[in-house]
């Protein structure tokens, strides 16, 4: 699949925003590390909402006819894309109310209740984003439960990295937050390793099941078009196996190894090191998302001569 | 009713006339125009509802060229419809035709991702998704003579490789052809249950292409030729 920048930015930014909000709420609920100062907590919440909002906005850039975008909320009963939109929009009022109360450090019970609803909606949105891809039977690299799982875990992981930076910036006790990051980092690494192992082995449709000639070799003679088509532009994107290998290595280096090394180097984590770890993790996440699209092979490629996807 | 096409791969000669007739009819039809990009330039491209590909099946000398026209299969379980967030893509309950409402589509491409058959193409000029309508604007047209109430591709095919009809009716010509010739669906494992069926090439005796075996008279002629040395 063609990796569109707007969609990569959208999924990384909104995933980070939702993860950040959920963990901020958890920190508030369990008073993690003694809890964050009220204003810092509210501003972090605003950062989370801004990331989500910016991501959603950028996702409309890849629409060819954005004037009809408002209609995308109507088919939530069947479409995961519509569900994602509905949950994401419903998230804002709850999140903003929670942030307002957090700013004034007021009405803890009401605040926690509102925050809880916002969290559930954040989870629902992240899950829906994953399901947008995972429900497609046409792309075997996406049609797996590991995809929504990865969207949830990676969003929380990058959110936790940002939350750690916030605690370091305001000088709060960061030990609990570091453990949180490490736990999510491990979960993300294991999940993506499993995913890469799983999609690396060929299975599913072949040029034979696509054409119906299952008892002989089938070879494309001519695609029938003189130049590129919508199909080749949208689905024809290829990434070589060597490049795939190095991109996976880059993901594990930037998103896993560098943050893990910085968190376990033995001394107290400085703000600079925390920031470096967060930037590295989000960079790694960008690589992961690019590869997620680039590596996905749509079955229509079988009709264009691919022997398997 | 379950309207669709049956395509005979045994007789399709791969002339692309169906695709041209389709474009000609639909460019001014309900979902027209079908935009072309650089039609006379170095990199001609554009929107088509119907595309023909060509394959070689088997290994030479036991191989066969198969021409493969493909358009929307008007699937029974059409994921292109379920994934559409705007409701622009829909499947008609009466005859099973899958259509895109051009006034609702926001051009997100999601339905094209969900279609295994490459049947949907985004038109850059309108920003909307376009696809085969099964010539919905002519198959019901009372102003046309009955025999012309068929999709443009079916009418134009010089080899009569395309048939149009109701695949729900076991007595229709298309259903009988599917039954008698072992018609099949593409990518059945994905579970879309496409309406369009393909009739496989008939089995023929292989045409010998190796060492030619000469009969007695041919041998005599060969000998004479060698002696005379024209
Ligand atoms: S062929 Fe593609 S566009 Fe047509 S109904 Fe099936 S899934 Fe939808
Ligand atoms: S491109 Fe149009 S028809 Fe296709 S899913 Fe998006 S809104 Fe629906």
Coordinates of C-alpha atoms and ligand atoms in Angstrom, one line a residue:
Chain A
X1 CA 0.0 0.0 0.0
X2 CA 1.1 3.5 -0.7
X3 CA 2.2 5.0 2.6
X4 CA 0.4 8.4 2.7
X5 CA 2.2 10.9 5.0
X6 CA -1.1 12.3 6.3
X7 CA -2.3 8.9 7.5
X8 CA 1.0 8.1 9.1
X9 CA 1.1 11.4 10.9
X10 CA -2.5 10.9 11.9
X11 CA -2.2 7.5 13.4
X12 CA 1.0 8.2 15.3
X13 CA -0.1 11.6 16.6
X14 CA -3.6 10.6 17.6
X15 CA -2.4 7.3 19.1
X16 CA 0.2 9.2 21.2
X17 CA -2.5 11.7 22.2
X18 CA -5.0 9.0 23.4
X19 CA -2.2 7.0 25.2
X20 CA -1.0 10.2 26.9
X21 CA -4.5 11.1 28.0
X22 CA -5.3 7.6 29.3
X23 CA -2.1 7.4 31.3
X24 CA -2.5 10.9 32.6
X25 CA -5.8 9.8 33.9
X26 CA -4.3 6.7 35.5
X27 CA -1.7 8.8 37.1
X28 CA -4.4 11.0 38.6
X29 CA -6.5 8.0 39.7
X30 CA -3.7 6.2 41.4
X31 CA -1.8 9.3 42.4
X32 CA 1.2 7.9 40.6
X33 CA 4.5 9.2 42.1
X34 CA 2.4 11.4 44.4
X35 CA 0.5 12.8 41.5
X36 CA 1.3 15.7 39.1
X37 CA 0.7 19.3 40.0
X38 CA -2.8 20.5 38.9
X39 CA -1.6 22.9 36.1
X40 CA 1.0 20.5 34.7
X41 CA -1.6 17.8 34.6
X42 CA -4.2 20.0 32.8
X43 CA -1.6 21.3 30.3
X44 CA -0.5 17.7 29.6
X45 CA -4.2 16.9 29.0
X46 CA -4.4 19.8 26.5
X47 CA -1.3 18.5 24.7
X48 CA -3.0 15.1 24.4
X49 CA -6.2 16.6 23.1
X50 CA -4.1 18.8 20.6
X51 CA -2.3 15.7 19.4
X52 CA -5.6 13.9 18.9
X53 CA -7.2 16.9 17.2
X54 CA -4.2 17.6 15.0
X55 CA -4.1 13.9 13.9
X56 CA -7.8 13.9 13.1
X57 CA -7.4 17.0 11.1
X58 CA -4.5 15.7 9.1
X59 CA -6.5 12.5 8.3
X60 CA -9.0 14.7 6.4
X61 CA -6.1 15.8 4.1
X62 CA -6.1 12.6 2.2
X63 CA -9.8 12.9 1.3
X64 CA -10.4 13.7 -2.3
X65 CA -13.7 15.3 -1.6
X66 CA -13.6 16.7 1.9
X67 CA -16.8 18.6 1.6
X68 CA -18.6 15.4 2.3
X69 CA -16.5 14.5 5.3
X70 CA -19.3 15.2 7.7
X71 CA -21.2 12.3 6.3
X72 CA -18.5 9.9 7.6
X73 CA -20.2 9.8 11.0
X74 CA -23.4 8.3 9.6
X75 CA -22.5 4.6 9.0
X76 CA -21.2 3.7 12.4
X77 CA -23.3 0.6 12.5
X78 CA -21.2 -1.1 9.8
X79 CA -18.1 0.9 9.2
X80 CA -15.1 1.0 11.5
X81 CA -14.0 4.3 9.9
X82 CA -17.3 5.8 10.9
X83 CA -17.0 4.4 14.4
X84 CA -13.6 5.8 14.8
X85 CA -14.9 9.2 13.9
X86 CA -17.9 9.0 16.3
X87 CA -15.7 7.8 19.2
X88 CA -13.0 10.4 18.5
X89 CA -15.5 13.3 18.4
X90 CA -17.3 12.0 21.6
X91 CA -13.9 11.9 23.3
X92 CA -13.4 15.7 23.2
X93 CA -16.2 17.0 25.5
X94 CA -15.4 14.5 28.2
X95 CA -11.6 15.1 27.9
X96 CA -12.0 18.9 27.9
X97 CA -14.3 18.8 30.9
X98 CA -11.8 16.6 32.7
X99 CA -9.0 18.9 31.9
X100 CA -10.9 21.9 33.1
X101 CA -11.6 20.3 36.4
X102 CA -7.9 19.1 36.6
X103 CA -6.8 22.7 36.1
X104 CA -8.7 23.9 39.2
X105 CA -8.0 20.6 41.0
X106 CA -11.7 20.5 41.7
X107 CA -14.5 18.0 42.2
X108 CA -12.3 14.9 42.2
X109 CA -15.1 12.4 42.0
X110 CA -16.8 14.1 39.0
X111 CA -13.5 14.6 37.4
X112 CA -12.5 11.0 37.7
X113 CA -15.9 10.0 36.4
X114 CA -15.6 12.2 33.3
X115 CA -12.0 11.1 32.8
X116 CA -13.1 7.5 32.9
X117 CA -15.6 8.1 30.1
X118 CA -12.9 9.9 28.1
X119 CA -10.6 6.9 28.6
X120 CA -13.2 4.4 27.5
X121 CA -13.7 6.5 24.3
X122 CA -10.0 6.8 23.8
X123 CA -9.6 3.0 23.9
X124 CA -12.6 2.6 21.7
X125 CA -11.1 5.0 19.1
X126 CA -7.7 3.4 19.2
X127 CA -9.3 0.0 18.8
X128 CA -11.4 1.3 15.9
X129 CA -8.4 2.7 14.2
X130 CA -6.7 -0.7 14.3
X131 CA -9.9 -2.4 13.1
X132 CA -10.1 0.0 10.1
X133 CA -7.1 -2.0 8.8
X134 CA -7.7 -5.3 10.5
X135 CA -11.2 -5.8 9.1
X136 CA -9.9 -5.8 5.5
X137 CA -9.8 -9.4 4.1
X138 CA -8.0 -8.0 1.1
X139 CA -4.7 -7.4 2.9
X140 CA -3.4 -10.3 4.9
X141 CA -0.7 -8.3 6.6
X142 CA -3.5 -6.3 8.2
X143 CA -6.2 -8.9 8.7
X144 CA -5.0 -10.0 12.1
X145 CA -6.0 -9.2 15.7
X146 CA -2.3 -8.2 16.3
X147 CA -3.1 -5.0 14.4
X148 CA -5.6 -3.4 16.8
X149 CA -3.6 -4.8 19.7
X150 CA -0.5 -3.0 18.3
X151 CA -2.4 0.3 17.8
X152 CA -3.5 0.2 21.5
X153 CA -0.1 -0.8 22.9
X154 CA 2.0 1.5 20.7
X155 CA -0.3 4.5 21.5
X156 CA 0.1 3.9 25.2
X157 CA 3.8 3.4 24.9
X158 CA 4.4 6.7 23.1
X159 CA 2.0 8.4 25.4
X160 CA 3.9 7.1 28.4
X161 CA 7.1 8.4 27.0
X162 CA 5.6 11.9 26.8
X163 CA 4.2 11.6 30.3
X164 CA 7.6 10.7 31.6
X165 CA 9.1 13.8 29.9
X166 CA 6.4 15.9 31.7
X167 CA 7.2 14.4 35.1
X168 CA 10.9 15.1 34.5
X169 CA 10.1 18.7 33.4
X170 CA 8.0 19.5 36.5
X171 CA 10.5 17.7 38.8
X172 CA 8.0 15.1 40.1
X173 CA 9.1 11.7 41.3
X174 CA 9.6 9.8 38.0
X175 CA 10.3 6.2 39.2
X176 CA 6.8 5.0 38.8
X177 CA 6.6 6.6 35.3
X178 CA 9.8 4.9 34.3
X179 CA 8.5 1.5 35.2
X180 CA 5.3 2.3 33.3
X181 CA 7.4 3.1 30.2
X182 CA 9.5 0.0 30.6
X183 CA 6.5 -2.2 30.9
X184 CA 4.8 -0.7 27.8
X185 CA 8.1 -0.8 25.9
X186 CA 8.4 -4.5 26.5
X187 CA 4.8 -5.1 25.5
X188 CA 5.3 -3.1 22.3
X189 CA 8.5 -4.9 21.4
X190 CA 7.0 -8.4 22.0
X191 CA 3.8 -7.5 20.0
X192 CA 5.7 -6.1 17.0
X193 CA 8.2 -9.0 17.0
X194 CA 5.3 -11.5 17.0
X195 CA 3.6 -9.5 14.2
X196 CA 6.7 -9.3 12.0
X197 CA 7.2 -13.1 12.5
X198 CA 3.6 -13.7 11.6
X199 CA 3.3 -11.6 8.4
X200 CA 6.8 -12.7 7.2
X201 CA 5.5 -16.1 6.3
X202 CA 3.5 -16.4 3.1
X203 CA -0.1 -17.7 3.3
X204 CA -3.5 -16.9 1.7
X205 CA -4.5 -16.1 -1.8
X206 CA -2.2 -16.6 -4.8
X207 CA -2.4 -15.7 -8.5
X208 CA -3.9 -19.2 -8.9
X209 CA -6.9 -18.6 -6.7
X210 CA -7.2 -15.1 -8.1
X211 CA -7.6 -16.4 -11.7
X212 CA -9.1 -19.7 -10.9
X213 CA -6.4 -21.7 -12.6
X214 CA -5.2 -23.7 -9.6
X215 CA -3.7 -26.7 -11.5
X216 CA -1.0 -24.9 -13.5
X217 CA 1.5 -22.1 -13.3
X218 CA -0.1 -18.7 -14.1
X219 CA 2.1 -15.9 -15.4
X220 CA 1.1 -12.4 -16.3
X221 CA 1.6 -11.5 -20.0
X222 CA 0.2 -8.0 -20.1
X223 CA -1.6 -5.8 -17.6
X224 CA -3.6 -4.2 -20.3
X225 CA -2.8 -0.6 -19.5
X226 CA -0.1 1.5 -21.1
X227 CA 0.8 3.6 -18.0
X228 CA -0.1 3.6 -14.3
X229 CA -3.6 3.4 -13.1
X230 CA -5.4 4.2 -9.8
X231 CA -4.8 0.6 -8.8
X232 CA -1.0 0.6 -9.4
X233 CA -0.6 3.9 -7.7
X234 CA -2.7 3.0 -4.6
X235 CA -1.7 -0.7 -4.3
X236 CA 1.4 -1.2 -6.3
X237 CA 3.9 0.2 -3.8
X238 CA 6.7 -2.3 -3.1
X239 CA 9.5 -2.3 -0.5
X240 CA 12.4 -4.7 -1.0
X241 CA 13.2 -7.4 1.6
X242 CA 16.5 -5.8 2.5
X243 CA 14.9 -2.4 3.1
X244 CA 12.2 -4.1 5.1
X245 CA 14.8 -5.8 7.3
X246 CA 16.6 -2.5 8.0
X247 CA 13.4 -0.6 8.7
X248 CA 12.4 -3.3 11.2
X249 CA 15.9 -3.0 12.8
X250 CA 15.4 0.8 12.9
X251 CA 12.1 0.4 14.7
X252 CA 13.6 -1.9 17.3
X253 CA 16.6 0.4 17.6
X254 CA 14.8 3.8 18.0
X255 CA 11.6 2.7 19.7
X256 CA 12.9 0.0 21.9
X257 CA 16.7 -0.2 22.4
X258 CA 17.5 3.5 22.7
X259 CA 14.7 4.3 25.3
X260 CA 15.4 1.1 27.2
X261 CA 19.1 2.0 27.3
X262 CA 18.4 5.5 28.6
X263 CA 16.0 4.3 31.2
X264 CA 18.3 1.6 32.5
X265 CA 21.6 3.3 32.4
X266 CA 21.8 3.4 36.3
X267 CA 21.7 7.1 37.0
X268 CA 18.7 9.3 37.6
X269 CA 17.1 10.2 34.3
X270 CA 17.8 13.8 33.2
X271 CA 15.2 15.8 31.3
X272 CA 17.4 15.9 28.3
X273 CA 17.8 12.1 28.3
X274 CA 14.1 11.6 28.8
X275 CA 13.3 14.0 25.9
X276 CA 15.9 12.2 23.7
X277 CA 14.3 8.8 24.6
X278 CA 10.8 10.2 23.7
X279 CA 11.9 11.7 20.4
X280 CA 13.7 8.5 19.5
X281 CA 10.6 6.4 20.4
X282 CA 8.3 8.5 18.3
X283 CA 10.7 8.4 15.4
X284 CA 10.8 4.6 15.7
X285 CA 7.0 4.7 15.7
X286 CA 7.0 6.7 12.5
X287 CA 9.2 4.1 10.9
X288 CA 6.9 1.3 12.2
X289 CA 3.9 3.0 10.7
X290 CA 5.5 3.7 7.4
X291 CA 6.4 0.0 7.1
X292 CA 3.0 -1.0 8.3
X293 CA 1.6 0.6 5.1
X294 CA 4.5 -0.1 2.8
X295 CA 4.7 -3.8 3.7
X296 CA 0.9 -4.4 3.2
X297 CA 0.2 -6.2 -0.1
X298 CA -3.3 -5.9 -1.5
X299 CA -4.7 -9.0 -3.3
X300 CA -5.3 -6.9 -6.4
X301 CA -1.5 -7.2 -7.0
X302 CA -2.2 -10.9 -7.9
X303 CA -4.1 -9.7 -11.0
X304 CA -1.1 -7.5 -11.8
X305 CA 1.2 -10.5 -11.9
X306 CA 2.3 -11.1 -8.2
X307 CA 2.4 -14.8 -7.5
X308 CA 1.4 -14.3 -3.9
X309 CA 0.8 -11.4 -1.6
Chain B
X1 CA -32.9 -10.9 -8.6
X2 CA -29.2 -11.0 -8.7
X3 CA -28.0 -9.4 -11.9
X4 CA -24.5 -9.9 -13.1
X5 CA -22.2 -11.0 -15.8
X6 CA -20.9 -14.4 -17.0
X7 CA -17.6 -14.2 -18.9
X8 CA -16.5 -17.0 -21.1
X9 CA -12.7 -17.2 -20.9
X10 CA -12.7 -19.8 -23.7
X11 CA -13.8 -17.4 -26.4
X12 CA -12.6 -14.0 -25.1
X13 CA -10.0 -12.8 -27.6
X14 CA -8.7 -10.0 -25.5
X15 CA -9.7 -7.1 -27.9
X16 CA -10.6 -4.6 -25.1
X17 CA -13.8 -3.7 -27.0
X18 CA -15.9 -4.2 -23.8
X19 CA -13.7 -1.7 -21.9
X20 CA -14.0 0.9 -24.7
X21 CA -17.7 0.4 -25.1
X22 CA -18.0 0.7 -21.3
X23 CA -16.1 4.0 -21.3
X24 CA -18.0 5.3 -24.2
X25 CA -21.4 4.7 -22.6
X26 CA -20.5 5.6 -19.0
X27 CA -18.5 8.7 -19.7
X28 CA -21.9 10.4 -20.3
X29 CA -23.9 8.1 -17.9
X30 CA -25.0 8.5 -14.3
X31 CA -21.5 8.4 -12.9
X32 CA -19.8 10.2 -15.8
X33 CA -17.4 11.6 -16.8
X34 CA -14.7 9.0 -16.5
X35 CA -11.7 11.4 -16.4
X36 CA -8.6 10.8 -18.5
X37 CA -5.3 12.2 -17.4
X38 CA -2.9 13.1 -20.3
X39 CA -4.9 11.1 -22.8
X40 CA -2.6 12.2 -25.6
X41 CA 0.5 12.8 -23.5
X42 CA 3.5 10.7 -22.6
X43 CA 1.8 8.9 -19.7
X44 CA -1.8 8.3 -20.5
X45 CA -4.0 7.2 -17.7
X46 CA -7.6 7.5 -16.5
X47 CA -10.6 5.9 -14.9
X48 CA -12.0 2.7 -16.3
X49 CA -14.7 0.4 -15.0
X50 CA -13.5 -2.6 -16.9
X51 CA -9.9 -3.8 -17.4
X52 CA -8.6 -6.7 -19.4
X53 CA -5.5 -8.6 -18.4
X54 CA -3.7 -11.3 -20.2
X55 CA -2.2 -14.4 -18.7
X56 CA -0.3 -17.5 -19.7
X57 CA -1.5 -20.6 -18.0
X58 CA 0.8 -23.6 -17.9
X59 CA 4.4 -24.0 -19.2
X60 CA 5.3 -23.9 -22.9
X61 CA 4.6 -26.0 -25.0
X62 CA 1.6 -27.0 -22.9
X63 CA 0.5 -23.5 -22.2
X64 CA -2.5 -21.3 -23.1
X65 CA -3.0 -17.6 -23.3
X66 CA -6.1 -16.5 -21.3
X67 CA -7.6 -13.0 -21.7
X68 CA -9.2 -11.9 -18.5
X69 CA -11.7 -9.0 -18.5
X70 CA -12.6 -7.8 -15.0
X71 CA -15.1 -5.3 -13.7
X72 CA -17.2 -5.0 -10.5
X73 CA -18.5 -8.5 -9.5
X74 CA -21.5 -7.0 -7.7
X75 CA -20.7 -9.3 -4.7
X76 CA -23.3 -10.7 -2.4
X77 CA -21.1 -10.0 0.6
X78 CA -19.6 -6.8 -0.6
X79 CA -17.2 -5.4 2.0
X80 CA -16.8 -2.3 -0.1
X81 CA -20.3 -1.4 1.0
X82 CA -20.0 -2.3 4.7
X83 CA -16.7 -0.3 5.1
X84 CA -18.0 2.9 3.6
X85 CA -18.4 5.4 6.4
X86 CA -20.6 7.9 4.4
X87 CA -23.2 5.5 3.0
X88 CA -22.2 6.5 -0.5
X89 CA -21.6 2.9 -1.5
X90 CA -24.7 0.8 -1.4
X91 CA -26.1 -2.5 -2.8
X92 CA -29.6 -2.4 -4.2
X93 CA -31.9 -4.8 -2.6
X94 CA -34.0 -5.4 -5.7
X95 CA -31.3 -6.5 -8.2
X96 CA -28.1 -6.6 -6.2
X97 CA -26.3 -3.9 -8.2
X98 CA -23.6 -2.2 -6.2
X99 CA -23.4 1.6 -6.8
X100 CA -21.7 4.7 -5.5
X101 CA -23.8 7.8 -4.8
X102 CA -21.6 10.5 -6.2
X103 CA -23.2 13.2 -4.1
X104 CA -22.3 11.4 -0.8
X105 CA -18.8 10.1 -1.5
X106 CA -16.0 11.9 0.3
X107 CA -13.2 10.2 -1.7
X108 CA -11.5 8.3 1.2
X109 CA -10.5 5.3 -1.0
X110 CA -11.5 2.9 1.8
X111 CA -13.9 0.9 -0.3
X112 CA -11.2 0.5 -3.0
X113 CA -9.0 -1.0 -0.2
X114 CA -11.8 -3.4 0.7
X115 CA -12.4 -4.6 -2.9
X116 CA -10.3 -7.6 -3.9
X117 CA -11.0 -7.3 -7.6
X118 CA -9.7 -3.8 -8.3
X119 CA -13.1 -2.7 -9.4
X120 CA -13.1 0.7 -7.9
X121 CA -11.2 3.7 -9.1
X122 CA -11.1 7.2 -7.7
X123 CA -11.7 10.0 -10.2
X124 CA -9.3 12.8 -9.4
X125 CA -11.3 15.4 -11.1
X126 CA -14.5 14.9 -9.1
X127 CA -12.8 13.4 -6.0
X128 CA -15.2 10.6 -5.9
X129 CA -15.1 6.8 -6.2
X130 CA -16.4 5.4 -9.5
X131 CA -17.2 1.8 -10.5
X132 CA -19.2 -0.4 -12.9
X133 CA -22.9 0.4 -12.7
X134 CA -23.9 -2.7 -14.7
X135 CA -25.2 0.0 -17.0
X136 CA -28.1 0.5 -14.6
X137 CA -29.1 3.5 -16.8
X138 CA -29.8 1.3 -19.8
X139 CA -30.8 -2.2 -18.7
X140 CA -34.2 -0.8 -17.4
X141 CA -34.6 1.8 -20.2
X142 CA -38.1 1.2 -21.7
X143 CA -37.2 3.4 -24.6
X144 CA -34.7 0.8 -25.9
X145 CA -35.7 -2.4 -27.7
X146 CA -35.7 -5.4 -25.3
X147 CA -32.6 -6.9 -26.8
X148 CA -30.6 -3.7 -26.2
X149 CA -31.5 -3.6 -22.5
X150 CA -28.1 -5.0 -21.7
X151 CA -24.8 -3.6 -20.5
X152 CA -22.7 -1.9 -23.2
X153 CA -19.9 -4.4 -22.8
X154 CA -22.2 -7.3 -23.4
X155 CA -23.7 -5.8 -26.5
X156 CA -20.4 -4.9 -28.0
X157 CA -18.4 -8.1 -27.5
X158 CA -17.5 -9.4 -30.9
X159 CA -16.8 -12.9 -29.6
X160 CA -20.0 -13.2 -27.5
X161 CA -17.8 -13.8 -24.5
X162 CA -20.0 -11.9 -22.2
X163 CA -23.5 -12.7 -20.9
X164 CA -25.8 -10.7 -18.7
X165 CA -28.6 -12.0 -16.7
X166 CA -30.1 -13.0 -13.3
X167 CA -27.9 -15.5 -11.5
X168 CA -30.6 -16.1 -8.9
X169 CA -32.9 -17.7 -11.5
X170 CA -31.8 -21.3 -12.1
X171 CA -33.4 -21.3 -15.5
X172 CA -31.7 -18.1 -16.9
X173 CA -29.2 -18.5 -19.7
X174 CA -26.4 -17.3 -17.4
X175 CA -27.2 -19.8 -14.6
X176 CA -27.4 -22.6 -17.1
X177 CA -24.1 -21.6 -18.7
X178 CA -22.5 -21.6 -15.2
X179 CA -23.9 -25.0 -14.4
X180 CA -23.0 -26.6 -17.7
X181 CA -19.5 -25.2 -18.1
X182 CA -18.4 -25.3 -14.5
X183 CA -18.4 -21.5 -14.1
X184 CA -16.5 -20.3 -11.0
X185 CA -15.9 -17.2 -8.9
X186 CA -12.6 -15.5 -8.4
X187 CA -10.9 -15.5 -5.0
X188 CA -13.7 -17.6 -3.4
X189 CA -11.6 -17.9 -0.2
X190 CA -12.1 -14.3 0.7
X191 CA -15.9 -14.9 1.1
X192 CA -17.2 -12.0 -1.0
X193 CA -19.5 -14.3 -3.0
X194 CA -19.1 -12.4 -6.2
X195 CA -22.1 -12.5 -8.6
X196 CA -20.0 -12.5 -11.8
X197 CA -18.8 -15.9 -12.9
X198 CA -16.1 -17.0 -15.2
X199 CA -16.4 -20.0 -17.6
X200 CA -13.1 -21.8 -17.9
X201 CA -11.5 -22.5 -21.3
X202 CA -12.8 -25.8 -22.8
X203 CA -10.4 -28.7 -22.9
X204 CA -8.9 -29.2 -26.3
X205 CA -6.6 -31.8 -27.7
X206 CA -3.1 -30.3 -27.4
X207 CA -1.8 -29.0 -30.8
X208 CA 1.6 -30.6 -31.3
X209 CA 4.3 -28.1 -31.5
X210 CA 7.4 -30.4 -31.1
X211 CA 9.0 -32.5 -33.8
X212 CA 6.7 -32.8 -36.8
X213 CA 6.0 -36.4 -37.8
X214 CA 5.8 -36.9 -41.6
X215 CA 3.4 -39.3 -43.3
X216 CA 4.6 -41.5 -46.2
X217 CA 3.5 -39.1 -49.0
X218 CA 5.2 -36.1 -47.2
X219 CA 8.4 -38.2 -47.0
X220 CA 8.3 -38.8 -50.7
X221 CA 7.8 -35.1 -51.4
X222 CA 10.7 -34.3 -49.1
X223 CA 12.9 -36.7 -50.9
X224 CA 11.9 -35.3 -54.3
X225 CA 12.6 -31.8 -53.1
X226 CA 16.0 -32.8 -52.0
X227 CA 16.8 -34.5 -55.3
X228 CA 15.4 -31.6 -57.5
X229 CA 17.1 -28.9 -55.3
X230 CA 15.0 -26.0 -56.3
Ligands
LIG1 S1 -16.2 -6.4 -7.0 FE1 -15.4 -4.9 -5.5 S2 -16.6 -3.1 -5.8 FE2 -17.7 -4.7 -6.8 S3 -19.2 -5.4 -5.2 FE3 -17.3 -6.8 -5.1 S4 -16.1 -5.8 -3.5 FE4 -17.6 -4.2 -4.2
LIG2 S1 -14.4 6.6 -1.2 FE1 -16.6 7.2 -1.2 S2 -17.7 5.4 -1.5 FE2 -15.6 4.7 -1.0 S3 -15.7 4.4 1.2 FE3 -15.0 6.5 0.9 S4 -16.9 7.7 1.0 FE4 -17.5 5.5 0.7

